[in-house]
Short mmCIF file of N, CA, C and O in Angstrom, two decimals:
data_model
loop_
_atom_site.label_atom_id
_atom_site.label_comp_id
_atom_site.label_asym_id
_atom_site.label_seq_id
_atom_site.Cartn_x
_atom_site.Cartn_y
_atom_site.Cartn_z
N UNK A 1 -70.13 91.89 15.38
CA UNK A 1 -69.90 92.26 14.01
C UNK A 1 -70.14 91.03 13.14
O UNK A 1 -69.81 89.91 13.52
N UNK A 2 -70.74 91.27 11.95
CA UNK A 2 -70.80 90.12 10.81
C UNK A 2 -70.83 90.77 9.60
O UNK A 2 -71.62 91.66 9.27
N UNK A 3 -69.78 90.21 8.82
CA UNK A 3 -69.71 90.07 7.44
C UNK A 3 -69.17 89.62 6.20
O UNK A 3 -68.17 88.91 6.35
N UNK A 4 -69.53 89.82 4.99
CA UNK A 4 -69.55 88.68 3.94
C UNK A 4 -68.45 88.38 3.64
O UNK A 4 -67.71 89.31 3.96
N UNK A 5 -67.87 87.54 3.17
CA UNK A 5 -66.18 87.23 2.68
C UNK A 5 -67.32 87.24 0.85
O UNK A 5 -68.48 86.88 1.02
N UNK A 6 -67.01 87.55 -0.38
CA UNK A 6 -66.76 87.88 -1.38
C UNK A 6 -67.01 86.25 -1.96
O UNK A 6 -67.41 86.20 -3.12
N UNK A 7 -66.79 84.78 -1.16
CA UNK A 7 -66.86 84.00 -1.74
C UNK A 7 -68.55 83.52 -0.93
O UNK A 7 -69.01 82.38 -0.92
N UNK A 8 -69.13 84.63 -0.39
CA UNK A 8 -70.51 84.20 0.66
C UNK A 8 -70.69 83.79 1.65
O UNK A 8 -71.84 83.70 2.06
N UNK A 9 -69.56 83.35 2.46
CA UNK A 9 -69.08 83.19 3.86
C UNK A 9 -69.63 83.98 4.52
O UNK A 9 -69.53 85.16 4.18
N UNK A 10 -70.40 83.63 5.71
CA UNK A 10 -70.24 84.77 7.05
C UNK A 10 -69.21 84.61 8.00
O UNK A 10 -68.80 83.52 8.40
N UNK A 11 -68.69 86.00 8.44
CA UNK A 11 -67.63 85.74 8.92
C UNK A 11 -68.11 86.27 10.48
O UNK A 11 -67.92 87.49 10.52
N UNK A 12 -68.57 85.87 11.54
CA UNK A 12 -68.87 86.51 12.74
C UNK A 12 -67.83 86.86 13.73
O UNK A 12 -66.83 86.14 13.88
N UNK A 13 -68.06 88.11 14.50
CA UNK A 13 -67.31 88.32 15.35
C UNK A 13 -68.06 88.54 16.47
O UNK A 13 -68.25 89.72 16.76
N UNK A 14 -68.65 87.49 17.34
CA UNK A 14 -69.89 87.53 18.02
C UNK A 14 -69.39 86.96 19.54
O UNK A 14 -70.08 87.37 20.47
N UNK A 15 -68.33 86.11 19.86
CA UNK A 15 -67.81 85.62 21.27
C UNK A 15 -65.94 85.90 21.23
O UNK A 15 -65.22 86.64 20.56
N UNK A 16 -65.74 85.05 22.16
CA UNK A 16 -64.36 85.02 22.25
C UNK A 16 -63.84 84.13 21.62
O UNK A 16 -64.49 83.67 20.68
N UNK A 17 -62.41 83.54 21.92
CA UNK A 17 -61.84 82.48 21.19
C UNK A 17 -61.92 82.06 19.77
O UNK A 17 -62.21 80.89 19.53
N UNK A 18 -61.71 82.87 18.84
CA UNK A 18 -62.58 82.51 17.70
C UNK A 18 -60.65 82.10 16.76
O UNK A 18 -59.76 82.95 16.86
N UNK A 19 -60.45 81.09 16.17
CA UNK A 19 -59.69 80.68 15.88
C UNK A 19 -59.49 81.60 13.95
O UNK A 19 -58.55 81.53 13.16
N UNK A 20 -60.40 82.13 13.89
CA UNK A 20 -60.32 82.69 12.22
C UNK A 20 -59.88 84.26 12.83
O UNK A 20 -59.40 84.94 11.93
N UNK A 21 -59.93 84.83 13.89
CA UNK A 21 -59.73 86.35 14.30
C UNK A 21 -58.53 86.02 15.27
O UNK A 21 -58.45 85.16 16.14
N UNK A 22 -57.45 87.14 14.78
CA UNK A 22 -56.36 87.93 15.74
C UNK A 22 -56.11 89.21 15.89
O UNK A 22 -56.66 90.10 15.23
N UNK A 23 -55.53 89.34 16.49
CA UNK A 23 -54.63 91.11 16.83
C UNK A 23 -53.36 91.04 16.18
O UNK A 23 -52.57 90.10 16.21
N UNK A 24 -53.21 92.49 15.40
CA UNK A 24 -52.27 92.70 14.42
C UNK A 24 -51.60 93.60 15.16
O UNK A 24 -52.42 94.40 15.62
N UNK A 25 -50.03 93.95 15.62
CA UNK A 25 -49.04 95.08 16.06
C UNK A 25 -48.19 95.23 15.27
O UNK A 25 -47.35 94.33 15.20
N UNK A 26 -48.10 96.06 14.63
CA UNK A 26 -46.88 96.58 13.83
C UNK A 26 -46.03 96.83 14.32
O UNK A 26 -46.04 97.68 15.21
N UNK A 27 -44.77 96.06 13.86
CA UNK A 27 -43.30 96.68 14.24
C UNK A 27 -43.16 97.62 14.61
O UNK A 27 -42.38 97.76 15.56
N UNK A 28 -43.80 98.66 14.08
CA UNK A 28 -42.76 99.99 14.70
C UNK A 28 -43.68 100.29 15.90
O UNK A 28 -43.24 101.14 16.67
N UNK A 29 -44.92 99.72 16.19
CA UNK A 29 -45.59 99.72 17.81
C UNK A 29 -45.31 98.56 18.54
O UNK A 29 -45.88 98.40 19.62
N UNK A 30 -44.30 97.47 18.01
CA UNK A 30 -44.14 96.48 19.08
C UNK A 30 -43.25 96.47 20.57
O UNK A 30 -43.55 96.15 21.72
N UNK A 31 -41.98 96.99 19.91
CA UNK A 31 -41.47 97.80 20.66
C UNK A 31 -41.73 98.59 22.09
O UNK A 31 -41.32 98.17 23.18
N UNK A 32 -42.32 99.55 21.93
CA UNK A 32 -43.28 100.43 22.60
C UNK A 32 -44.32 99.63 23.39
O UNK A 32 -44.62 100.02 24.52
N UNK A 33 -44.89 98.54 22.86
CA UNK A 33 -45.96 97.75 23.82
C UNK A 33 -44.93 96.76 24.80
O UNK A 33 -45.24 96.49 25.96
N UNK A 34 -43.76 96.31 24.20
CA UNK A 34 -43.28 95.34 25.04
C UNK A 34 -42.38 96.52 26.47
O UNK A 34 -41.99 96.04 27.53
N UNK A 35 -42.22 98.11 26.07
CA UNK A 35 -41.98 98.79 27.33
C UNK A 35 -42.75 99.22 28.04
O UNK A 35 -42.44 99.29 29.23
N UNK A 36 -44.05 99.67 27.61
CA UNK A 36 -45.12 99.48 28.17
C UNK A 36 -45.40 98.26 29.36
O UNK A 36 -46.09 98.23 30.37
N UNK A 37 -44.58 97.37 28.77
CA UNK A 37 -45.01 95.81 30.16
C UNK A 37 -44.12 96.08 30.79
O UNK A 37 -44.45 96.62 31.85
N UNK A 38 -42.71 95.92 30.60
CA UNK A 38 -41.49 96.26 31.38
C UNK A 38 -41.81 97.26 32.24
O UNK A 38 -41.44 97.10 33.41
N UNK A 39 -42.41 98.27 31.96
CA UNK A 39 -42.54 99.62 32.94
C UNK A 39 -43.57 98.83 34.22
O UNK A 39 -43.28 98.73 35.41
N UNK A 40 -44.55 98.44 33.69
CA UNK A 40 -45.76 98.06 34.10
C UNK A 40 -45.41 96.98 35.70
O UNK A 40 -45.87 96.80 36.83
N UNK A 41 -44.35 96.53 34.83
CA UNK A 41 -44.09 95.37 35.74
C UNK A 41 -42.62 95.71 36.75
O UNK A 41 -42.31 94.89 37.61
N UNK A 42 -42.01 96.63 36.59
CA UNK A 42 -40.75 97.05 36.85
C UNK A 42 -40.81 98.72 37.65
O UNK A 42 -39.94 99.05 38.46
N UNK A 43 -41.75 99.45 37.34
CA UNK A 43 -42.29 100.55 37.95
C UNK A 43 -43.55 100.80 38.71
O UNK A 43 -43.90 101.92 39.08
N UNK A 44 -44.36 99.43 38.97
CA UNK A 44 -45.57 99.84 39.37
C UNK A 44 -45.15 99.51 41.25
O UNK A 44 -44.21 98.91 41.76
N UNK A 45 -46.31 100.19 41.83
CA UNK A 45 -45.87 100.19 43.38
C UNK A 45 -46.55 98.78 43.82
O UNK A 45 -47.19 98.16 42.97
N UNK A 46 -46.44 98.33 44.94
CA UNK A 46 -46.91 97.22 45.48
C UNK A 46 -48.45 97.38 45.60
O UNK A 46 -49.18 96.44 45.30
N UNK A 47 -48.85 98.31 45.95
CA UNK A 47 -50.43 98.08 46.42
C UNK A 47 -51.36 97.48 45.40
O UNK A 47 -51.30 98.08 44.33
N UNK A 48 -52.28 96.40 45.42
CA UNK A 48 -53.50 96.37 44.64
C UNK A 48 -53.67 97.51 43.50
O UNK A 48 -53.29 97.28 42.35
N UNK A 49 -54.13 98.45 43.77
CA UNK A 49 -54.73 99.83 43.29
C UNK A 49 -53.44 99.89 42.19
O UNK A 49 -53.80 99.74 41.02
N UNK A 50 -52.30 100.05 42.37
CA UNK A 50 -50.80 100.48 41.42
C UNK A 50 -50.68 98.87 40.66
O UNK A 50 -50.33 98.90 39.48
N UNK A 51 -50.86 97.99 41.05
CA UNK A 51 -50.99 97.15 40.49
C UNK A 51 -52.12 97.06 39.07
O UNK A 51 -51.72 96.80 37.93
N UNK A 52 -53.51 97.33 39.40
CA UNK A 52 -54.49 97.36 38.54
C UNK A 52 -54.57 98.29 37.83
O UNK A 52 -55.05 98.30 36.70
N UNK A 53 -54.11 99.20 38.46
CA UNK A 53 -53.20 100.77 37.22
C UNK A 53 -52.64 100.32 36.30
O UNK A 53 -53.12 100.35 35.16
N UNK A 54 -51.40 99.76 36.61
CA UNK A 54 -50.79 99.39 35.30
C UNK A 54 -50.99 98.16 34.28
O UNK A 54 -50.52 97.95 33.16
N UNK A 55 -52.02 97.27 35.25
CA UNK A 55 -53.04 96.26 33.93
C UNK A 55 -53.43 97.05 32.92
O UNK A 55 -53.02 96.90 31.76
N UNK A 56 -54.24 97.97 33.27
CA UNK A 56 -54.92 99.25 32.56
C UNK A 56 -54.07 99.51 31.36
O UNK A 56 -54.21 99.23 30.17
N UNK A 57 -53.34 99.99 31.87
CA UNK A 57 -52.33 100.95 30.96
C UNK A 57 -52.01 99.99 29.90
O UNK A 57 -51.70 100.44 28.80
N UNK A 58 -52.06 98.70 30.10
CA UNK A 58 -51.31 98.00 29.39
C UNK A 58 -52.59 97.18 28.29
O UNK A 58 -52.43 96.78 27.13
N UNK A 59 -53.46 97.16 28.89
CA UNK A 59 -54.85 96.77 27.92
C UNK A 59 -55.04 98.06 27.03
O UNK A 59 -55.23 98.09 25.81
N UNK A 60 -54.95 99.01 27.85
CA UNK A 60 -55.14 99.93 26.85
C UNK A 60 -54.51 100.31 25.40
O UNK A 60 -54.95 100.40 24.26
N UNK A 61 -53.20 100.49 26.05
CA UNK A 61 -52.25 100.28 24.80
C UNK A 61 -52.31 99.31 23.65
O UNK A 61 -52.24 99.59 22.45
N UNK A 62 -52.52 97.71 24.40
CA UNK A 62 -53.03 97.12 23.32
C UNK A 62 -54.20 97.12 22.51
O UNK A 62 -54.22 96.33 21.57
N UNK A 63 -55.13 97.84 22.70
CA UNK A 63 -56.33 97.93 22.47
C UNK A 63 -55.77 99.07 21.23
O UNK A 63 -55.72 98.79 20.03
N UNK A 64 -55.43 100.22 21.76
CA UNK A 64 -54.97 101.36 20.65
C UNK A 64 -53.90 100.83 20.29
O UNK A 64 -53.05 101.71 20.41
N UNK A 65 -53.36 99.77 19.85
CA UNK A 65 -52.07 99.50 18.95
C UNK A 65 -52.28 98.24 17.81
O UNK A 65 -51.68 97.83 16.82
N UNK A 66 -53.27 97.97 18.42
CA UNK A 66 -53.56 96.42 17.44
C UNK A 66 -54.45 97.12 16.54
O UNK A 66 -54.90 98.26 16.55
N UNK A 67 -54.67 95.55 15.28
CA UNK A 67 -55.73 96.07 14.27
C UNK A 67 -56.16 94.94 14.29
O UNK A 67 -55.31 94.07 14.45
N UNK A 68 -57.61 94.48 14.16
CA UNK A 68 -58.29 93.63 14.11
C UNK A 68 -58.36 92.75 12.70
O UNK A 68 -58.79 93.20 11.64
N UNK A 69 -57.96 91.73 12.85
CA UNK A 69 -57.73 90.52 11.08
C UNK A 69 -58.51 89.19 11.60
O UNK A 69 -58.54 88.55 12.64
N UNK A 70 -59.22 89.10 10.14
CA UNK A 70 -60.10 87.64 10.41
C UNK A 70 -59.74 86.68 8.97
O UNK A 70 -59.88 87.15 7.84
N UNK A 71 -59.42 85.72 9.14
CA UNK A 71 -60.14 85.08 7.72
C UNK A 71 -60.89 83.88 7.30
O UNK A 71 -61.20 82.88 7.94
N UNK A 72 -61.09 84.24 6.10
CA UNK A 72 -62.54 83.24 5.78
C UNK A 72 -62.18 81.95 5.88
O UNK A 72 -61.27 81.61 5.12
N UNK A 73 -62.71 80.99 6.73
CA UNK A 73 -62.74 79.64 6.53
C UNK A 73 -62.93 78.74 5.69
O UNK A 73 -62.55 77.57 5.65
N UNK A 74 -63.75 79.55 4.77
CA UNK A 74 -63.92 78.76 3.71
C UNK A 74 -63.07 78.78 2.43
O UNK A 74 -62.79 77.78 1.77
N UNK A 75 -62.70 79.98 2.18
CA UNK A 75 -62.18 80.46 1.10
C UNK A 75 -60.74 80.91 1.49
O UNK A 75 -60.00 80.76 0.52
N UNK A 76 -60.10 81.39 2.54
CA UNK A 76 -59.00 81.75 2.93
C UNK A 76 -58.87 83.26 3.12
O UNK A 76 -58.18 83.88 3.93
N UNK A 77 -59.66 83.68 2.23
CA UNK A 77 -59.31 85.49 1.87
C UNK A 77 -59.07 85.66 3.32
O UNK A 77 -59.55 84.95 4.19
N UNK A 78 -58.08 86.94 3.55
CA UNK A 78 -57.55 87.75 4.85
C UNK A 78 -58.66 88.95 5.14
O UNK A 78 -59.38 89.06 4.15
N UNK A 79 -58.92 89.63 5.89
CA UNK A 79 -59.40 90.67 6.20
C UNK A 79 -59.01 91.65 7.43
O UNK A 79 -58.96 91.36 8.62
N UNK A 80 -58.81 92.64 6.94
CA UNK A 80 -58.22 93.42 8.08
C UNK A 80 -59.11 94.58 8.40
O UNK A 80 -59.45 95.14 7.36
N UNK A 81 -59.47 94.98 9.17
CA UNK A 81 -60.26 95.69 10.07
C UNK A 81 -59.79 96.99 10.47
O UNK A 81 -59.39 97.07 11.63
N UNK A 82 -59.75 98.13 9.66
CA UNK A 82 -58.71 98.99 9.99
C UNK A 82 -59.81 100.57 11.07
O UNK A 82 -61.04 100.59 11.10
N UNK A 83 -59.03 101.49 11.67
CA UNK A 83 -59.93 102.36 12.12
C UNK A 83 -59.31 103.72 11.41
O UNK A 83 -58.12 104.00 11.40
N UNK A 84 -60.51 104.60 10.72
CA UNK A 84 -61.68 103.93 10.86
C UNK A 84 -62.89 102.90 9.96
O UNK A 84 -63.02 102.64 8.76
N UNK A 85 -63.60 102.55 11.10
CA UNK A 85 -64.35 101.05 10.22
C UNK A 85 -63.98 101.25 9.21
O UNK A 85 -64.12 102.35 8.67
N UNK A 86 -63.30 100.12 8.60
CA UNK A 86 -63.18 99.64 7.37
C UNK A 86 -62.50 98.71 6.91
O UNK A 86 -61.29 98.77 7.08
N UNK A 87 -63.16 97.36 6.05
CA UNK A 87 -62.65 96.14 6.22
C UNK A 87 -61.85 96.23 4.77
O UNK A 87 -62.42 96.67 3.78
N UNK A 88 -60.53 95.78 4.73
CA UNK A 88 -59.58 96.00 3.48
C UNK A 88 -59.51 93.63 3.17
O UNK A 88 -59.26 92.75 4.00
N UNK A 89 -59.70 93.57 2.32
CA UNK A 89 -59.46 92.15 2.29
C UNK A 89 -58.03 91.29 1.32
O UNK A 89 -57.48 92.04 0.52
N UNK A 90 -57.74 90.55 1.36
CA UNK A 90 -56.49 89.94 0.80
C UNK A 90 -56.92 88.79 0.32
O UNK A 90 -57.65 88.05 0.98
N UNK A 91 -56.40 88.45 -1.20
CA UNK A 91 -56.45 86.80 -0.73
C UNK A 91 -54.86 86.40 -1.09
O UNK A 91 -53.89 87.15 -1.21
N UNK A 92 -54.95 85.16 -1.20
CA UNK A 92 -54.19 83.93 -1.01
C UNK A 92 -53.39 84.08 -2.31
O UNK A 92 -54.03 84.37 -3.32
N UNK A 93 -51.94 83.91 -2.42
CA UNK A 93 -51.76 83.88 -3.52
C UNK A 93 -51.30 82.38 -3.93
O UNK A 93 -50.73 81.69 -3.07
N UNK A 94 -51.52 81.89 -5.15
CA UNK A 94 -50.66 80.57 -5.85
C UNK A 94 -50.28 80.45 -6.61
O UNK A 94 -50.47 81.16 -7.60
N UNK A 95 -49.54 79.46 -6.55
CA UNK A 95 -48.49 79.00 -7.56
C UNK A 95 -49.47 78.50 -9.10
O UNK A 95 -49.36 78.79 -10.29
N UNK A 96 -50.17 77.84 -8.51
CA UNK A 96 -51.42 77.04 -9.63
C UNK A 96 -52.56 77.10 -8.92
O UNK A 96 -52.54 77.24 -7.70
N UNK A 97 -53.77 76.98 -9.69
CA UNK A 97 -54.98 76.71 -9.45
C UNK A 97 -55.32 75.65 -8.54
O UNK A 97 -56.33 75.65 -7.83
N UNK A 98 -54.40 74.69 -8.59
CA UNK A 98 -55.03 73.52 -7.57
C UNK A 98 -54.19 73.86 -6.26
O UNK A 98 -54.36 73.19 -5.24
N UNK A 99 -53.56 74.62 -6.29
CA UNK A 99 -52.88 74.91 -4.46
C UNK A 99 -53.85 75.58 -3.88
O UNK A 99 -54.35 76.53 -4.49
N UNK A 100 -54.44 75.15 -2.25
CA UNK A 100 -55.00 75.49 -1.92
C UNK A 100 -54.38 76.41 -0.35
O UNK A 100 -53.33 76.20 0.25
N UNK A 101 -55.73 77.68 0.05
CA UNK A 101 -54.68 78.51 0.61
C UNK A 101 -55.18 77.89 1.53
O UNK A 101 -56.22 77.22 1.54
N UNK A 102 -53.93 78.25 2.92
CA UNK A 102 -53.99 77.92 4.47
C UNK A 102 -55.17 78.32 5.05
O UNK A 102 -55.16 79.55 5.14
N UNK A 103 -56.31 77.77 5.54
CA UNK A 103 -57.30 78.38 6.34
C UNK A 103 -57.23 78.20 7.59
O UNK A 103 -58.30 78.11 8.19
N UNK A 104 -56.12 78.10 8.26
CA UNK A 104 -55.57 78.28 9.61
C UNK A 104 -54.32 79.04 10.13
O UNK A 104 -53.49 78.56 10.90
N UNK A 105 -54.27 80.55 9.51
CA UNK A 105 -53.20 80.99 9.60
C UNK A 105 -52.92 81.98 10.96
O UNK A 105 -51.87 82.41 11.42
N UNK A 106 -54.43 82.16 11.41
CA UNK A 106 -54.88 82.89 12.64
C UNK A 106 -55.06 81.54 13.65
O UNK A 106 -55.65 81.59 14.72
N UNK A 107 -54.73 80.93 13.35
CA UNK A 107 -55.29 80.07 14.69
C UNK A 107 -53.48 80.13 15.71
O UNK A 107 -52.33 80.45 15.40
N UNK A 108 -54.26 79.56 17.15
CA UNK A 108 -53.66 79.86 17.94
C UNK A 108 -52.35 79.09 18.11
O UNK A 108 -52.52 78.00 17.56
N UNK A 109 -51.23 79.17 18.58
CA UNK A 109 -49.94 78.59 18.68
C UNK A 109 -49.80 77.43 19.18
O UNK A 109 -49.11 76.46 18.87
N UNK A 110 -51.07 77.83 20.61
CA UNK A 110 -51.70 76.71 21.53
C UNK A 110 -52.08 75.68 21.07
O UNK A 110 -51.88 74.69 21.78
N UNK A 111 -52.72 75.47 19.85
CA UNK A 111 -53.98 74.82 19.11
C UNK A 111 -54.96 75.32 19.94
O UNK A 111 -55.02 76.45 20.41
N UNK A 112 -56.00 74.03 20.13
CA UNK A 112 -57.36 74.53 20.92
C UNK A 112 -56.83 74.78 22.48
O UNK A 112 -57.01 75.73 23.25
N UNK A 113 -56.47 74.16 22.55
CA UNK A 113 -56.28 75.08 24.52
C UNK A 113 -56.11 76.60 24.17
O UNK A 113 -55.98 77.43 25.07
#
């Protein structure tokens, strides 16, 4: 995926690791994903096969529970990625003109590791 941030930015969504893109879960599905693991991990049988079952189950869920958010590096604006396709954008709000917004608000907890 690629597209424009409003200030002319490209914003790509072309590999992994990308420090401007995360996964969004809403409260009222967080819940529900963190029993989803508990089950996963607390109900699945020993074998391989029941094991990789409930990986499944559990990618899946996250896959149908998240929403995809990127933002511009250059400019800050937010973008959220909603289904179906459709990119809703945000920006930054300030106090004054010279505050500038966070352009690392998606990056990882980790830093780069």
């Amino acid at each position: 995926m690629k597209f424009l941030c409003e200030c002319g930015h490209a914003i790509y969504d072309q590999t992994d690791y990308l420090s401007y893109k995360a996964y969004l879960i809403s409260d009222q599905d967080w819940f529900n994903f963190l029993e989803e693991i508990d089950n996963a991990v607390e109900k699945t049988g020993s074998t391989p096969e029941d094991k990789e079952e409930a990986l499944m189950r559990i990618r899946s869920i996250a896959i149908n529970l998240t929403k995809l958010v990127y933002q511009c590096d250059k400019c800050g604006n937010i973008f959220f990625y909603n289904s179906p396709p459709q990119l809703e954008m945000f920006r930054s709000c300030s106090d004054t003109p010279s505050d500038t917004p966070n352009k690392g608000l998606l990056r990882s907890a980790k830093g780069e590791n």
